[in-house]
CSV table of C-alpha atoms in Angstrom, one decimal:
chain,number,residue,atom,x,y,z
S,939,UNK,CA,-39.2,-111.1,29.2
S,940,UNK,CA,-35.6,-109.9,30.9
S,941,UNK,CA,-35.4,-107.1,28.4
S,942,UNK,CA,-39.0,-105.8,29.3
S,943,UNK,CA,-38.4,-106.1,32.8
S,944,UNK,CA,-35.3,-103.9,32.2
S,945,UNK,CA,-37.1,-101.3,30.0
S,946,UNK,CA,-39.7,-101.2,32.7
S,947,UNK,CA,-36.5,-100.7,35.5
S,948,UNK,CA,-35.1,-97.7,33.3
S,949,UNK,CA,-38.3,-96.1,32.5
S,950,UNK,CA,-39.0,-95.9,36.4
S,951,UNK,CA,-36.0,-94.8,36.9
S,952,UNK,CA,-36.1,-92.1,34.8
S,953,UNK,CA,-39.7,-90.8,36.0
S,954,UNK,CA,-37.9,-91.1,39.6
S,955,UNK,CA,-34.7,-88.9,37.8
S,956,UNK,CA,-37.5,-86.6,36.3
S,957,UNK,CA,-39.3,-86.5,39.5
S,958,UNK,CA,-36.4,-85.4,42.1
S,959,UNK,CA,-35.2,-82.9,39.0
S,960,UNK,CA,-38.7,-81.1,38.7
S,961,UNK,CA,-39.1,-80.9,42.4
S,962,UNK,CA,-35.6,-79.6,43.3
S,963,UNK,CA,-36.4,-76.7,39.9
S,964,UNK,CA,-39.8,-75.8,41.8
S,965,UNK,CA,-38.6,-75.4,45.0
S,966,UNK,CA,-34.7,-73.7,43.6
S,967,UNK,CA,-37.5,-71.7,41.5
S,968,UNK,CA,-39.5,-70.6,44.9
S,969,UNK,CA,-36.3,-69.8,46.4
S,970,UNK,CA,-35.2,-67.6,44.0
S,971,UNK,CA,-38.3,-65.6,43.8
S,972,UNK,CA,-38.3,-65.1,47.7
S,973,UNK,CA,-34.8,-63.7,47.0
S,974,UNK,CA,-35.5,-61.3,44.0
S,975,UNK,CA,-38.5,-59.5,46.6
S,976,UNK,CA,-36.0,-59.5,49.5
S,977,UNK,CA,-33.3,-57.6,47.2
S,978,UNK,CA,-36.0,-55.4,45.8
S,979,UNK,CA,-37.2,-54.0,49.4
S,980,UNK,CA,-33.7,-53.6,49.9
S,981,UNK,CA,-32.7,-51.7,46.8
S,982,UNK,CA,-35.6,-49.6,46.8
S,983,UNK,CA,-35.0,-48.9,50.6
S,984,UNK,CA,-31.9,-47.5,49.3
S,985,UNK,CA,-33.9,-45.1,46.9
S,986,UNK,CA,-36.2,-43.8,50.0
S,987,UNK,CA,-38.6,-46.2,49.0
S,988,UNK,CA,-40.2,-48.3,51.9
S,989,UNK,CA,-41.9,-51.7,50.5
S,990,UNK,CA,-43.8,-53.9,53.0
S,991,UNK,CA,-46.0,-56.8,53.6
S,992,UNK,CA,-47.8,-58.2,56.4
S,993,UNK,CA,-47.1,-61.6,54.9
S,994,UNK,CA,-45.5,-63.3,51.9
S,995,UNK,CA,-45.9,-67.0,51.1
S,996,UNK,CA,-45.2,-69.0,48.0
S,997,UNK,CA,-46.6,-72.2,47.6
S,998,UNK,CA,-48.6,-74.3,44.4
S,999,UNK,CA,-46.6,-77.3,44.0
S,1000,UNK,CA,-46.4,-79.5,41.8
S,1001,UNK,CA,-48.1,-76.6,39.5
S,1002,UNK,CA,-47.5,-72.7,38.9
S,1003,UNK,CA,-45.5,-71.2,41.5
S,1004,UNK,CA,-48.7,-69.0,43.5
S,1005,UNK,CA,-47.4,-66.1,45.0
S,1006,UNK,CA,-49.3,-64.0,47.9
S,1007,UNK,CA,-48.4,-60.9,49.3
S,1008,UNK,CA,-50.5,-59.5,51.9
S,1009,UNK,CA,-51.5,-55.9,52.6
S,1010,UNK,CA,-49.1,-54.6,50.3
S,1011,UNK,CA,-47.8,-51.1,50.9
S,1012,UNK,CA,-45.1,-48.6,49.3
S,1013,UNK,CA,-44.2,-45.5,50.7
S,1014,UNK,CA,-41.8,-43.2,49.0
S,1015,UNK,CA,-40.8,-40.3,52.0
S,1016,UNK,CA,-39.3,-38.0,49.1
S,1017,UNK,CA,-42.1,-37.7,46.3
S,1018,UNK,CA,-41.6,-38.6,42.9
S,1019,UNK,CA,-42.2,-39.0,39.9
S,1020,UNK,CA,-41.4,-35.0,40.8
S,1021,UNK,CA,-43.1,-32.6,41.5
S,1022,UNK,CA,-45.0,-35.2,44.5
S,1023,UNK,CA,-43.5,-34.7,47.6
S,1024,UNK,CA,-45.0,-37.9,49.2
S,1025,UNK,CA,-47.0,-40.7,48.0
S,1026,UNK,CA,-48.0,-43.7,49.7
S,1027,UNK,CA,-49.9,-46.8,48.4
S,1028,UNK,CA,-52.0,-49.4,50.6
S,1029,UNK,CA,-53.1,-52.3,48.1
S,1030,UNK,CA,-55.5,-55.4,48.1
S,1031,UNK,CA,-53.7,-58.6,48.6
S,1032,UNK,CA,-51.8,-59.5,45.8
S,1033,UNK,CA,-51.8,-63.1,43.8
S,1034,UNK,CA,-49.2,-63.8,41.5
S,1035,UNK,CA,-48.4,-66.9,39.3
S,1036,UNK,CA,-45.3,-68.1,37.4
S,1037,UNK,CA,-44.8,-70.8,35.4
S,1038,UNK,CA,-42.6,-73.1,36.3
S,1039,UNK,CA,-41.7,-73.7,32.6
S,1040,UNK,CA,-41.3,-70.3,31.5
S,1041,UNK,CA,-40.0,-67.9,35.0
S,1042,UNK,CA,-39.5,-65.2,33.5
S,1043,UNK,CA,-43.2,-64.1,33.0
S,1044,UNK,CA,-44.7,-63.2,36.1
S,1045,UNK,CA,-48.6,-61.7,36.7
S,1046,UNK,CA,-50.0,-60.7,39.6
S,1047,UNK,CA,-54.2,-59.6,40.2
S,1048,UNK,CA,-54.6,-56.4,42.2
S,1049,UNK,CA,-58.0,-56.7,42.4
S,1050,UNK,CA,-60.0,-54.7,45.3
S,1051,UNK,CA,-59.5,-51.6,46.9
S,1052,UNK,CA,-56.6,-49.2,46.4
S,1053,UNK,CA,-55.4,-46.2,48.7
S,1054,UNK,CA,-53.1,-43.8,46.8
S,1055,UNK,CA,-52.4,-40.4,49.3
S,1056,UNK,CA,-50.0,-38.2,47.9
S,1057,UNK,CA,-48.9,-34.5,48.4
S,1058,UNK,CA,-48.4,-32.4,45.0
S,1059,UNK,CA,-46.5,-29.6,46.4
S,1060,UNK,CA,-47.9,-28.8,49.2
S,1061,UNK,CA,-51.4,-29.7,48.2
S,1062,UNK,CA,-52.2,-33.3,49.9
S,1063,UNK,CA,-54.4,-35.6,47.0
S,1064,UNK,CA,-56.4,-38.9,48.2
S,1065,UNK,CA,-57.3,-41.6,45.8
S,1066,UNK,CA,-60.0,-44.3,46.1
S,1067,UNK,CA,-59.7,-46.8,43.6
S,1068,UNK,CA,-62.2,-50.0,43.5
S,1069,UNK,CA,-60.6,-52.1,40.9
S,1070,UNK,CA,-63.0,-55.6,39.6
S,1071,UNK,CA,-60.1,-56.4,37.7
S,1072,UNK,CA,-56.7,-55.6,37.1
S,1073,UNK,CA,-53.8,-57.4,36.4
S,1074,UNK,CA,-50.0,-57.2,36.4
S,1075,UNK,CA,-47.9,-59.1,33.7
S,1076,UNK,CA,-43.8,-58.5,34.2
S,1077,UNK,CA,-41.6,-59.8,32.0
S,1078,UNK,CA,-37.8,-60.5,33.0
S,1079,UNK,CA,-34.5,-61.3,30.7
S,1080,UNK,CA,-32.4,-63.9,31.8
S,1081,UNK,CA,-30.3,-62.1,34.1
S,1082,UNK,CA,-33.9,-61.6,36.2
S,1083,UNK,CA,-34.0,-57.9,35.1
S,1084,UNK,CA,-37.4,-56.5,34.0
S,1085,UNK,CA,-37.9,-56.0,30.4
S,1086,UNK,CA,-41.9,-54.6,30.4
S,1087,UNK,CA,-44.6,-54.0,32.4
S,1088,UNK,CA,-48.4,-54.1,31.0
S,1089,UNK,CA,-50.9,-53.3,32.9
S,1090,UNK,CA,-54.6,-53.9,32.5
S,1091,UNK,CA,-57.9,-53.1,34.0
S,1092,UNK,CA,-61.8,-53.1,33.7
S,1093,UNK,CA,-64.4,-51.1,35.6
S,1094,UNK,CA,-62.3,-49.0,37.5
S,1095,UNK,CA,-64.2,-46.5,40.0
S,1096,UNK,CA,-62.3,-43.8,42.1
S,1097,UNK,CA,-63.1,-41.4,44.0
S,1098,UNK,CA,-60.8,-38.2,44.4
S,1099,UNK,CA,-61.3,-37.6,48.0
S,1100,UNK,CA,-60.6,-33.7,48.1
S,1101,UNK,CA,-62.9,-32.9,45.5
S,1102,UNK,CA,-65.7,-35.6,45.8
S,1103,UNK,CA,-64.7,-36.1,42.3
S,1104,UNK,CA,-66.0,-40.1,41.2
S,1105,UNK,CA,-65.3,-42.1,37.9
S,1106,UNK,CA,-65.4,-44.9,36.2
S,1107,UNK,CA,-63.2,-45.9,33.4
S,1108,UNK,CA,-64.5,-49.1,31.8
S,1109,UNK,CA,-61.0,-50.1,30.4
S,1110,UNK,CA,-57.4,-49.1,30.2
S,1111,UNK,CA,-54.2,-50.7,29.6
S,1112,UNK,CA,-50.3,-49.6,29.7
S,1113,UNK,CA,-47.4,-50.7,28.7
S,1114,UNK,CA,-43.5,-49.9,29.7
S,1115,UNK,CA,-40.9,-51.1,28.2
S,1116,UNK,CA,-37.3,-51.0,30.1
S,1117,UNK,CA,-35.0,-49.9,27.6
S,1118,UNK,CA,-33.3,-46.6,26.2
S,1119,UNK,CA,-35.5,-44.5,25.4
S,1120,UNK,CA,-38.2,-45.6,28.1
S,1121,UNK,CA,-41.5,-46.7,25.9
S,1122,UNK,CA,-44.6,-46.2,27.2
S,1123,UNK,CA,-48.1,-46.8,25.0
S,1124,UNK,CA,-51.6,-47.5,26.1
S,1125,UNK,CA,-55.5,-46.4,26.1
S,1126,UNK,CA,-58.5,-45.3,28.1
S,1127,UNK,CA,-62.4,-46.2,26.5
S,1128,UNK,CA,-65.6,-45.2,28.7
S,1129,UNK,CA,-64.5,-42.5,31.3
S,1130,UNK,CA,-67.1,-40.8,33.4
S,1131,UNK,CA,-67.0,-38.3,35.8
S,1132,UNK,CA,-69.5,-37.3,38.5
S,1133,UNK,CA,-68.4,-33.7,38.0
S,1134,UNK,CA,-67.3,-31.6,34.2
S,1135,UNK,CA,-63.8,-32.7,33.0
S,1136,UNK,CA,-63.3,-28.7,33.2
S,1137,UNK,CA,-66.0,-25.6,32.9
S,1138,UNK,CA,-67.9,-26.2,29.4
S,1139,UNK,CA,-66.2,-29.8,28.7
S,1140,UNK,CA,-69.1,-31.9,29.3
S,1141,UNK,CA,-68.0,-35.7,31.8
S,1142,UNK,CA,-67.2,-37.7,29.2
S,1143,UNK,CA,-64.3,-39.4,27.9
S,1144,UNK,CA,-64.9,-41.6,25.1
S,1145,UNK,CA,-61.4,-42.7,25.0
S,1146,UNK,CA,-57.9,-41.3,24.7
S,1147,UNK,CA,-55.0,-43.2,23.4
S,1148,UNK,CA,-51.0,-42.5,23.6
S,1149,UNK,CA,-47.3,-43.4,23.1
S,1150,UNK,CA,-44.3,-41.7,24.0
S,1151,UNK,CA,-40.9,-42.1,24.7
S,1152,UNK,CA,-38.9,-40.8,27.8
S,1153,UNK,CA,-35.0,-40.2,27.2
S,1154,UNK,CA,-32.4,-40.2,30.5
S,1155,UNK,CA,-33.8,-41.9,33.2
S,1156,UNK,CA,-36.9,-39.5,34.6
S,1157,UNK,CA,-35.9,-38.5,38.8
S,1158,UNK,CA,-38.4,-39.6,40.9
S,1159,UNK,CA,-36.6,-38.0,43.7
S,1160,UNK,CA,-34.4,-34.7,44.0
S,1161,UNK,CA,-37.0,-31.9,43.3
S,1162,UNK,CA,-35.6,-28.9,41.3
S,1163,UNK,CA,-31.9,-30.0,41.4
S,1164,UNK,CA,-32.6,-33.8,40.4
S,1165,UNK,CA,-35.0,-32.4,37.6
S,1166,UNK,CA,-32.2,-30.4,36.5
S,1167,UNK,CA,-29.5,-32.6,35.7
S,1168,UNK,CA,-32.3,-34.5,34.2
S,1169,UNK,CA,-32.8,-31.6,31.7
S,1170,UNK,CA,-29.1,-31.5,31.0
S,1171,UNK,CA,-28.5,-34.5,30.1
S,1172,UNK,CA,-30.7,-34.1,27.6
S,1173,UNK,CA,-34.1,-35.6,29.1
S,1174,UNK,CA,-37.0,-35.3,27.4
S,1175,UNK,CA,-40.4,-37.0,26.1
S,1176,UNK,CA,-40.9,-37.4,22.4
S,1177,UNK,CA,-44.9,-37.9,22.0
S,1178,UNK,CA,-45.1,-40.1,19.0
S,1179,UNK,CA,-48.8,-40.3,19.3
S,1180,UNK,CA,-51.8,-38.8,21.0
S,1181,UNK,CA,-55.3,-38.5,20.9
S,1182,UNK,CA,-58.4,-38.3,22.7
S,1183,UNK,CA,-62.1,-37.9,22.3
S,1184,UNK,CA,-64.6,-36.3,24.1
S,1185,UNK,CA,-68.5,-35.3,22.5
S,1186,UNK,CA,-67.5,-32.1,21.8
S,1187,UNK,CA,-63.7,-32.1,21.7
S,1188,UNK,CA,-61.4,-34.3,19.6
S,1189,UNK,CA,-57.9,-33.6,19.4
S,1190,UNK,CA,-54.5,-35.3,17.5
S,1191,UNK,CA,-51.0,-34.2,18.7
S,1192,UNK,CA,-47.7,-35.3,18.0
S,1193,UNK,CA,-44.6,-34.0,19.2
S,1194,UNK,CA,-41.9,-33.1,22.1
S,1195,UNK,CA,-41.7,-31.9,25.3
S,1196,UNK,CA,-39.1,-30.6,27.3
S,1197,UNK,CA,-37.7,-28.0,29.9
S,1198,UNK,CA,-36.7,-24.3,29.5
S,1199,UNK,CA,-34.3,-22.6,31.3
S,1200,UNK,CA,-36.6,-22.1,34.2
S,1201,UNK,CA,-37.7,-25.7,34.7
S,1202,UNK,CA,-40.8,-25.2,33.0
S,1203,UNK,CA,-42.0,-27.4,30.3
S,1204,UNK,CA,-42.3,-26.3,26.5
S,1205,UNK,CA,-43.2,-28.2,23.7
S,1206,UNK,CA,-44.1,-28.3,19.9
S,1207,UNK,CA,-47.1,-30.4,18.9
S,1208,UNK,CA,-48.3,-31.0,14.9
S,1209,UNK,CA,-51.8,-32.3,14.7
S,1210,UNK,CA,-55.2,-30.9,14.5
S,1211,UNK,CA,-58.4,-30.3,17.2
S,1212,UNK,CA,-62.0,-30.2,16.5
S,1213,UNK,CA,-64.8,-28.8,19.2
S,1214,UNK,CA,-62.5,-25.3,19.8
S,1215,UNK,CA,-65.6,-23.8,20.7
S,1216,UNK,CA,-65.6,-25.4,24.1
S,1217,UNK,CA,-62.1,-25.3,24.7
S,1218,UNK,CA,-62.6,-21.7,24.9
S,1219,UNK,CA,-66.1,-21.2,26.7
S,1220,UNK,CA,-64.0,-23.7,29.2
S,1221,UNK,CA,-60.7,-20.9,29.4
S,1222,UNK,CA,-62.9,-18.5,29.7
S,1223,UNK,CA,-64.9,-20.0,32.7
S,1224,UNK,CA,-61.9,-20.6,34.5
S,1225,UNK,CA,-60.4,-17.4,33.9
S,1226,UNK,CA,-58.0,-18.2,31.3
S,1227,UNK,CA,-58.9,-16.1,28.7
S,1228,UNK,CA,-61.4,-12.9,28.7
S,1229,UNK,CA,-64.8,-13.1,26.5
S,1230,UNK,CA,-63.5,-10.7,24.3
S,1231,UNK,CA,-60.3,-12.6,23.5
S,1232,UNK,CA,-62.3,-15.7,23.4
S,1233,UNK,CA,-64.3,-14.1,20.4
S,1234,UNK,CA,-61.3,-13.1,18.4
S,1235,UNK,CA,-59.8,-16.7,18.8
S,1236,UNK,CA,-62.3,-18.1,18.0
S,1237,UNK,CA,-62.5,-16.0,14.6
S,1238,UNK,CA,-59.4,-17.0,14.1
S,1239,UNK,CA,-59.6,-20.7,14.8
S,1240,UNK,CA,-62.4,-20.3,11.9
S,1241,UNK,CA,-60.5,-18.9,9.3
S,1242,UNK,CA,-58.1,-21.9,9.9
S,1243,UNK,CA,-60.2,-24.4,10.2
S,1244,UNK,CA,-61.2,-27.1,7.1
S,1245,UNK,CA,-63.7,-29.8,6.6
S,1246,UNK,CA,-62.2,-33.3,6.4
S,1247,UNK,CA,-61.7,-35.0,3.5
S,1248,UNK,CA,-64.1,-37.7,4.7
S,1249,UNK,CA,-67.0,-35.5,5.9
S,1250,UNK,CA,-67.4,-34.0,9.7
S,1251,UNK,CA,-66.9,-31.1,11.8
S,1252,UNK,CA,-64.0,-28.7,10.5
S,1253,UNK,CA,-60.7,-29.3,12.4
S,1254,UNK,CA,-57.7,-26.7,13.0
S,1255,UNK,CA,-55.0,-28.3,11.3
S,1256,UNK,CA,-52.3,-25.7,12.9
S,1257,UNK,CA,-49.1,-26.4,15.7
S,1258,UNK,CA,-50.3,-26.3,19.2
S,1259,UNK,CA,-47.2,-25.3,21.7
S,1260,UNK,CA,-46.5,-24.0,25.1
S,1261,UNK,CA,-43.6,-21.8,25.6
S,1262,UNK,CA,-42.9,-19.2,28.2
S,1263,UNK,CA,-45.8,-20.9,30.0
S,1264,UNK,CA,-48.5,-19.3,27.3
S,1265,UNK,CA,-50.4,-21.8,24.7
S,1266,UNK,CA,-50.8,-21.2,21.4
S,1267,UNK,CA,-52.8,-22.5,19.4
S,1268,UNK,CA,-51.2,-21.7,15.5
S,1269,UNK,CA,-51.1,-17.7,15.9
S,1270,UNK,CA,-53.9,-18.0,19.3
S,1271,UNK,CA,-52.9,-17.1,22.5
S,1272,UNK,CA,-54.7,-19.5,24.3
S,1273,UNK,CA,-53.6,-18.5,27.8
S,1274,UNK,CA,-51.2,-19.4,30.3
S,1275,UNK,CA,-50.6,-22.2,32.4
S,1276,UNK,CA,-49.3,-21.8,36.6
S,1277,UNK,CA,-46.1,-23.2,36.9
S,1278,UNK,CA,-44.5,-25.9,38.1
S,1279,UNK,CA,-42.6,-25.8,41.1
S,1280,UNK,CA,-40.3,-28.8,41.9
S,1281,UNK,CA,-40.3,-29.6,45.4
């Protein structure tokens, strides 16, 4: 009977041991994480970066660790990624959860309605976006620094304010991943806009799928001078994959981009494009291309074109690049771009 007793003393005991040592981890955990957003306003203040809430509270126990930050709101004064010369971003509340067993996974729901103002150049841009529901998941190494970032979302509508321009996008993901190169992937399915995605190109995006990698860390601030150092330290983006499809335009590219002597972006992409037709009645409605050198392109888009082994629409199997601010399509001047001027 003593020895039960006893067992009975020792297992209470270690329940009360178990107790104290769980609640001082939640609480040490709580800390910590009103730490790691105190040092992230700061060190992004550093980088011209304002970050600011109304309210933060973290609270949950004995469970998940519920994090709320109220009227969220980032400002960055000097643009970037370049060439933006302002940006700022008013967000719904924001709940986050960790678990108090694994910390270093954190997700947050952003869902309601986003402002994004910005200023490309010199040209302000307003963005509407009523999200139903998106989601944050960031994932830290031991050391608390941040090893990827995927975001998620379904039914997205927007509304770009300038142009009255409205969509919907019924899903889309991304993912980052912190490293050397910089590794982003992800997809869009269902876009739809109340206005043509360009003259000729119809409103519809059945979806559109990449991954690429970013070498040198990418300035977000600097403009011209920032962009490049940038370009000689050998910055770049290596698109390993690319594709999207439209009704009448499907296109497959593969390939790098990077900066000419002038700042401006050239590149070298393998792959092939079906739907050409369009592409050209849409340079030619925006004043790209003439109708007469739309004709001849598109004779000789033709001649390069083959059927697909399993059946379809020909496709143009033949490098698409931009160089000296011109695209080419194989031998196809397909016109030029306007450049781009870093702020």
């Amino acid at each position: 009977m003593k020895l039960v007793l006893r067992l009975i003393i020792i297992g209470i005991l270690f329940c009360l041991l178990g107790a104290i040592a769980y609640y001082w981890w939640w609480h040490h955990l709580a800390h910590s994480v009103n730490q790691t957003i105190s040092a992230l306003i700061e060190d992004q203040r550093q980088q011209d970066y304002i970050i600011a809430f109304r309210a933060i509270s973290i609270n949950g126990f004995p469970g998940p660790l519920q994090i709320t930050l109220n009227n969220p709101v980032i400002v960055a004064n000097r643009g970037g990624p370049a060439p933006l010369t302002y940006w700022r971003w008013d967000g719904p509340t924001l709940h986050g959860w960790i678990n108090v067993l694994a910390p270093r996974e954190i997700t947050f729901t952003a869902t309601g309605l986003h402002k994004i103002d910005s200023v490309l150049g010199r040209t302000p841009q307003n963005l509407r976006l009523d999200a139903q529901n998106l989601t944050f998941v960031l994932k830290l190494d031991n050391n608390g620094h941040l090893q990827t970032i995927d975001m998620a979302a379904r039914l997205v509508k927007g509304t770009i304010i300038e142009t009255e321009t409205e969509f919907t996008i019924e899903n889309f993901t991304n993912h980052i991943e912190n490293r050397k190169p910089v590794l982003i992937s992800g997809y869009i399915r269902g876009g739809i806009l109340n206005h043509e995605i360009a003259p000729g190109l119809g409103n519809i995006l059945n979806d559109a799928r990449w991954q690429m990698k970013i070498f040198e860390d990418f300035p977000t601030t600097g403009g011209a001078a920032g962009i490049s150092l940038w370009q000689h330290k050998g910055g770049r983006i290596e698109v390993e994959d690319f594709s999207a499809r439209a009704p009448s335009l499907e296109v497959n590219l593969q390939g790098p981009i990077a900066l000419d002597e002038q700042l401006q972006p050239y590149a070298q992409f393998t792959g092939w494009m079906r739907g050409w037709g369009v592409l050209l009645q849409s340079l030619v409605a925006n004043g790209s291309m003439s109708p007469s050198g739309s004709a001849l392109a598109n004779l000789a888009l033709r001649a390069l074109a083959r059927p697909p082994a399993e059946g379809g629409p020909p496709a143009v199997h033949a490098p698409l690049s931009l160089r000296n601010r011109r695209v080419f399509l194989g031998p196809v001047n397909l016109g030029t771009v306007p450049p781009i001027h870093w702020e």
